[in-house]
């Protein structure tokens, strides 16, 4: 007769099931997640040439090359038309 030590399943089957469940749960958590697709829109707004008359604009854009248009480049998670409408309404302007 062999005197080999009993396995965990033979000693306490309910404990072995709990361990198996925890291991499976941890494996599911550690699985690599697929990255969420980003839905951003980049938009460009051409500014009026009179913006150059603003001292604040000139201080913030000291390397502006005369002859190039004055533009604002933004990024939003909203539809660009919706973002523009909110801007005109003063919401998150």
mmCIF file with all atom_site columns, C-alpha atoms in Angstrom:
data_model
loop_
_atom_site.group_PDB
_atom_site.id
_atom_site.type_symbol
_atom_site.label_atom_id
_atom_site.label_alt_id
_atom_site.label_comp_id
_atom_site.label_asym_id
_atom_site.label_entity_id
_atom_site.label_seq_id
_atom_site.pdbx_PDB_ins_code
_atom_site.Cartn_x
_atom_site.Cartn_y
_atom_site.Cartn_z
_atom_site.occupancy
_atom_site.B_iso_or_equiv
_atom_site.pdbx_formal_charge
_atom_site.auth_seq_id
_atom_site.auth_comp_id
_atom_site.auth_asym_id
_atom_site.auth_atom_id
_atom_site.pdbx_PDB_model_num
ATOM 1  C CA . UNK A 1 1  ? 0.000   0.000  0.000   1.00 0.00 ? 1  UNK A CA 1
ATOM 2  C CA . UNK A 1 2  ? 1.397   3.390  -0.932  1.00 0.00 ? 2  UNK A CA 1
ATOM 3  C CA . UNK A 1 3  ? 1.674   6.132  1.594   1.00 0.00 ? 3  UNK A CA 1
ATOM 4  C CA . UNK A 1 4  ? 1.762   8.965  -0.921  1.00 0.00 ? 4  UNK A CA 1
ATOM 5  C CA . UNK A 1 5  ? 0.463   12.247 0.454   1.00 0.00 ? 5  UNK A CA 1
ATOM 6  C CA . UNK A 1 6  ? -3.144  13.017 -0.417  1.00 0.00 ? 6  UNK A CA 1
ATOM 7  C CA . UNK A 1 7  ? -3.744  15.810 -2.903  1.00 0.00 ? 7  UNK A CA 1
ATOM 8  C CA . UNK A 1 8  ? -5.664  18.942 -2.026  1.00 0.00 ? 8  UNK A CA 1
ATOM 9  C CA . UNK A 1 9  ? -8.711  17.640 -3.896  1.00 0.00 ? 9  UNK A CA 1
ATOM 10 C CA . UNK A 1 10 ? -8.767  14.472 -1.808  1.00 0.00 ? 10 UNK A CA 1
ATOM 11 C CA . UNK A 1 11 ? -8.419  16.415 1.455   1.00 0.00 ? 11 UNK A CA 1
ATOM 12 C CA . UNK A 1 12 ? -10.915 19.202 0.830   1.00 0.00 ? 12 UNK A CA 1
ATOM 13 C CA . UNK A 1 13 ? -12.696 19.240 -2.529  1.00 0.00 ? 13 UNK A CA 1
ATOM 14 C CA . UNK A 1 14 ? -14.620 22.447 -1.757  1.00 0.00 ? 14 UNK A CA 1
ATOM 15 C CA . UNK A 1 15 ? -11.378 24.344 -1.078  1.00 0.00 ? 15 UNK A CA 1
ATOM 16 C CA . UNK A 1 16 ? -9.907  23.151 -4.366  1.00 0.00 ? 16 UNK A CA 1
ATOM 17 C CA . UNK A 1 17 ? -12.977 24.430 -6.238  1.00 0.00 ? 17 UNK A CA 1
ATOM 18 C CA . UNK A 1 18 ? -12.662 27.858 -4.582  1.00 0.00 ? 18 UNK A CA 1
ATOM 19 C CA . UNK A 1 19 ? -8.997  28.048 -5.516  1.00 0.00 ? 19 UNK A CA 1
ATOM 20 C CA . UNK A 1 20 ? -9.799  27.055 -9.097  1.00 0.00 ? 20 UNK A CA 1
ATOM 21 C CA . UNK A 1 21 ? -12.491 29.752 -9.291  1.00 0.00 ? 21 UNK A CA 1
ATOM 22 C CA . UNK A 1 22 ? -10.130 32.428 -7.917  1.00 0.00 ? 22 UNK A CA 1
ATOM 23 C CA . UNK A 1 23 ? -7.410  31.378 -10.342 1.00 0.00 ? 23 UNK A CA 1
ATOM 24 C CA . UNK A 1 24 ? -9.828  31.544 -13.265 1.00 0.00 ? 24 UNK A CA 1
ATOM 25 C CA . UNK A 1 25 ? -11.104 34.947 -12.102 1.00 0.00 ? 25 UNK A CA 1
ATOM 26 C CA . UNK A 1 26 ? -7.553  36.309 -11.766 1.00 0.00 ? 26 UNK A CA 1
ATOM 27 C CA . UNK A 1 27 ? -6.652  34.958 -15.192 1.00 0.00 ? 27 UNK A CA 1
ATOM 28 C CA . UNK A 1 28 ? -9.638  36.766 -16.684 1.00 0.00 ? 28 UNK A CA 1
ATOM 29 C CA . UNK A 1 29 ? -8.663  40.028 -14.993 1.00 0.00 ? 29 UNK A CA 1
ATOM 30 C CA . UNK A 1 30 ? -5.057  39.799 -16.116 1.00 0.00 ? 30 UNK A CA 1
ATOM 31 C CA . UNK A 1 31 ? -5.959  39.104 -19.736 1.00 0.00 ? 31 UNK A CA 1
ATOM 32 C CA . UNK A 1 32 ? -4.910  41.963 -22.010 1.00 0.00 ? 32 UNK A CA 1
ATOM 33 C CA . UNK A 1 33 ? -7.735  44.319 -22.768 1.00 0.00 ? 33 UNK A CA 1
ATOM 34 C CA . UNK A 1 34 ? -8.404  45.570 -26.234 1.00 0.00 ? 34 UNK A CA 1
ATOM 35 C CA . UNK A 1 35 ? -7.833  49.290 -26.434 1.00 0.00 ? 35 UNK A CA 1
ATOM 36 C CA . UNK A 1 36 ? -10.908 51.447 -26.770 1.00 0.00 ? 36 UNK A CA 1
ATOM 37 C CA . UNK A 1 37 ? -11.125 53.212 -30.064 1.00 0.00 ? 37 UNK A CA 1
ATOM 38 C CA . UNK A 1 38 ? -10.764 56.944 -29.680 1.00 0.00 ? 38 UNK A CA 1
ATOM 39 C CA . UNK A 1 39 ? -13.322 59.157 -31.316 1.00 0.00 ? 39 UNK A CA 1
ATOM 40 C CA . UNK A 1 40 ? -11.671 62.543 -31.490 1.00 0.00 ? 40 UNK A CA 1
ATOM 41 C CA . UNK A 1 41 ? -12.018 65.202 -34.106 1.00 0.00 ? 41 UNK A CA 1
ATOM 42 C CA . UNK A 1 42 ? -9.351  67.755 -34.933 1.00 0.00 ? 42 UNK A CA 1
ATOM 43 C CA . UNK A 1 43 ? -10.689 71.022 -36.243 1.00 0.00 ? 43 UNK A CA 1
ATOM 44 C CA . UNK A 1 44 ? -9.128  74.198 -37.604 1.00 0.00 ? 44 UNK A CA 1
ATOM 45 C CA . UNK A 1 45 ? -10.750 77.612 -37.382 1.00 0.00 ? 45 UNK A CA 1
ATOM 46 C CA . UNK A 1 46 ? -9.393  80.480 -39.447 1.00 0.00 ? 46 UNK A CA 1
ATOM 47 C CA . UNK A 1 47 ? -9.254  83.632 -37.354 1.00 0.00 ? 47 UNK A CA 1
ATOM 48 C CA . UNK A 1 48 ? -9.822  87.171 -38.547 1.00 0.00 ? 48 UNK A CA 1
ATOM 49 C CA . UNK A 1 49 ? -6.670  89.065 -39.552 1.00 0.00 ? 49 UNK A CA 1
ATOM 50 C CA . UNK A 1 50 ? -7.527  91.694 -36.933 1.00 0.00 ? 50 UNK A CA 1
ATOM 51 C CA . UNK A 1 51 ? -6.450  89.194 -34.256 1.00 0.00 ? 51 UNK A CA 1
ATOM 52 C CA . UNK A 1 52 ? -2.870  90.369 -34.903 1.00 0.00 ? 52 UNK A CA 1
ATOM 53 C CA . UNK A 1 53 ? -3.847  93.736 -33.399 1.00 0.00 ? 53 UNK A CA 1
ATOM 54 C CA . UNK A 1 54 ? -4.319  92.011 -30.022 1.00 0.00 ? 54 UNK A CA 1
ATOM 55 C CA . UNK A 1 55 ? -1.226  92.305 -27.848 1.00 0.00 ? 55 UNK A CA 1
ATOM 56 C CA . UNK A 1 56 ? -2.169  89.108 -26.020 1.00 0.00 ? 56 UNK A CA 1
ATOM 57 C CA . UNK A 1 57 ? -2.257  87.176 -29.304 1.00 0.00 ? 57 UNK A CA 1
ATOM 58 C CA . UNK A 1 58 ? 1.147   88.537 -30.361 1.00 0.00 ? 58 UNK A CA 1
ATOM 59 C CA . UNK A 1 59 ? 2.671   87.646 -26.963 1.00 0.00 ? 59 UNK A CA 1
ATOM 60 C CA . UNK A 1 60 ? 1.284   84.084 -27.169 1.00 0.00 ? 60 UNK A CA 1
ATOM 61 C CA . UNK A 1 61 ? 2.413   83.650 -30.798 1.00 0.00 ? 61 UNK A CA 1
ATOM 62 C CA . UNK A 1 62 ? 5.792   85.421 -31.060 1.00 0.00 ? 62 UNK A CA 1
ATOM 63 C CA . UNK A 1 63 ? 7.017   83.233 -33.915 1.00 0.00 ? 63 UNK A CA 1
ATOM 64 C CA . UNK A 1 64 ? 4.030   83.794 -36.206 1.00 0.00 ? 64 UNK A CA 1
ATOM 65 C CA . UNK A 1 65 ? 5.138   84.220 -39.813 1.00 0.00 ? 65 UNK A CA 1
ATOM 66 C CA . UNK A 1 66 ? 3.426   87.124 -41.518 1.00 0.00 ? 66 UNK A CA 1
ATOM 67 C CA . UNK A 1 67 ? 1.644   86.024 -44.671 1.00 0.00 ? 67 UNK A CA 1
ATOM 68 C CA . UNK A 1 68 ? 0.423   82.772 -43.134 1.00 0.00 ? 68 UNK A CA 1
ATOM 69 C CA . UNK A 1 69 ? -3.201  82.601 -42.026 1.00 0.00 ? 69 UNK A CA 1
ATOM 70 C CA . UNK A 1 70 ? -4.197  82.987 -38.391 1.00 0.00 ? 70 UNK A CA 1
ATOM 71 C CA . UNK A 1 71 ? -5.687  79.681 -37.278 1.00 0.00 ? 71 UNK A CA 1
ATOM 72 C CA . UNK A 1 72 ? -6.844  77.948 -34.118 1.00 0.00 ? 72 UNK A CA 1
ATOM 73 C CA . UNK A 1 73 ? -6.401  74.170 -33.994 1.00 0.00 ? 73 UNK A CA 1
ATOM 74 C CA . UNK A 1 74 ? -8.538  72.255 -31.524 1.00 0.00 ? 74 UNK A CA 1
ATOM 75 C CA . UNK A 1 75 ? -9.486  68.699 -30.627 1.00 0.00 ? 75 UNK A CA 1
ATOM 76 C CA . UNK A 1 76 ? -12.820 67.479 -29.343 1.00 0.00 ? 76 UNK A CA 1
ATOM 77 C CA . UNK A 1 77 ? -14.628 64.266 -28.574 1.00 0.00 ? 77 UNK A CA 1
ATOM 78 C CA . UNK A 1 78 ? -17.828 65.862 -29.848 1.00 0.00 ? 78 UNK A CA 1
ATOM 79 C CA . UNK A 1 79 ? -18.996 66.299 -33.395 1.00 0.00 ? 79 UNK A CA 1
ATOM 80 C CA . UNK A 1 80 ? -17.223 69.491 -34.637 1.00 0.00 ? 80 UNK A CA 1
ATOM 81 C CA . UNK A 1 81 ? -20.545 71.161 -35.520 1.00 0.00 ? 81 UNK A CA 1
ATOM 82 C CA . UNK A 1 82 ? -21.895 70.454 -32.030 1.00 0.00 ? 82 UNK A CA 1
ATOM 83 C CA . UNK A 1 83 ? -18.694 71.801 -30.473 1.00 0.00 ? 83 UNK A CA 1
ATOM 84 C CA . UNK A 1 84 ? -18.919 74.973 -32.568 1.00 0.00 ? 84 UNK A CA 1
ATOM 85 C CA . UNK A 1 85 ? -22.577 75.500 -31.586 1.00 0.00 ? 85 UNK A CA 1
ATOM 86 C CA . UNK A 1 86 ? -21.648 75.120 -27.899 1.00 0.00 ? 86 UNK A CA 1
ATOM 87 C CA . UNK A 1 87 ? -18.811 77.603 -28.346 1.00 0.00 ? 87 UNK A CA 1
ATOM 88 C CA . UNK A 1 88 ? -21.123 80.164 -29.939 1.00 0.00 ? 88 UNK A CA 1
ATOM 89 C CA . UNK A 1 89 ? -23.626 79.651 -27.106 1.00 0.00 ? 89 UNK A CA 1
ATOM 90 C CA . UNK A 1 90 ? -20.878 80.260 -24.537 1.00 0.00 ? 90 UNK A CA 1
ATOM 91 C CA . UNK A 1 91 ? -20.912 76.687 -23.209 1.00 0.00 ? 91 UNK A CA 1
ATOM 92 C CA . UNK A 1 92 ? -17.353 75.539 -22.495 1.00 0.00 ? 92 UNK A CA 1
ATOM 93 C CA . UNK A 1 93 ? -16.160 78.369 -24.716 1.00 0.00 ? 93 UNK A CA 1
#
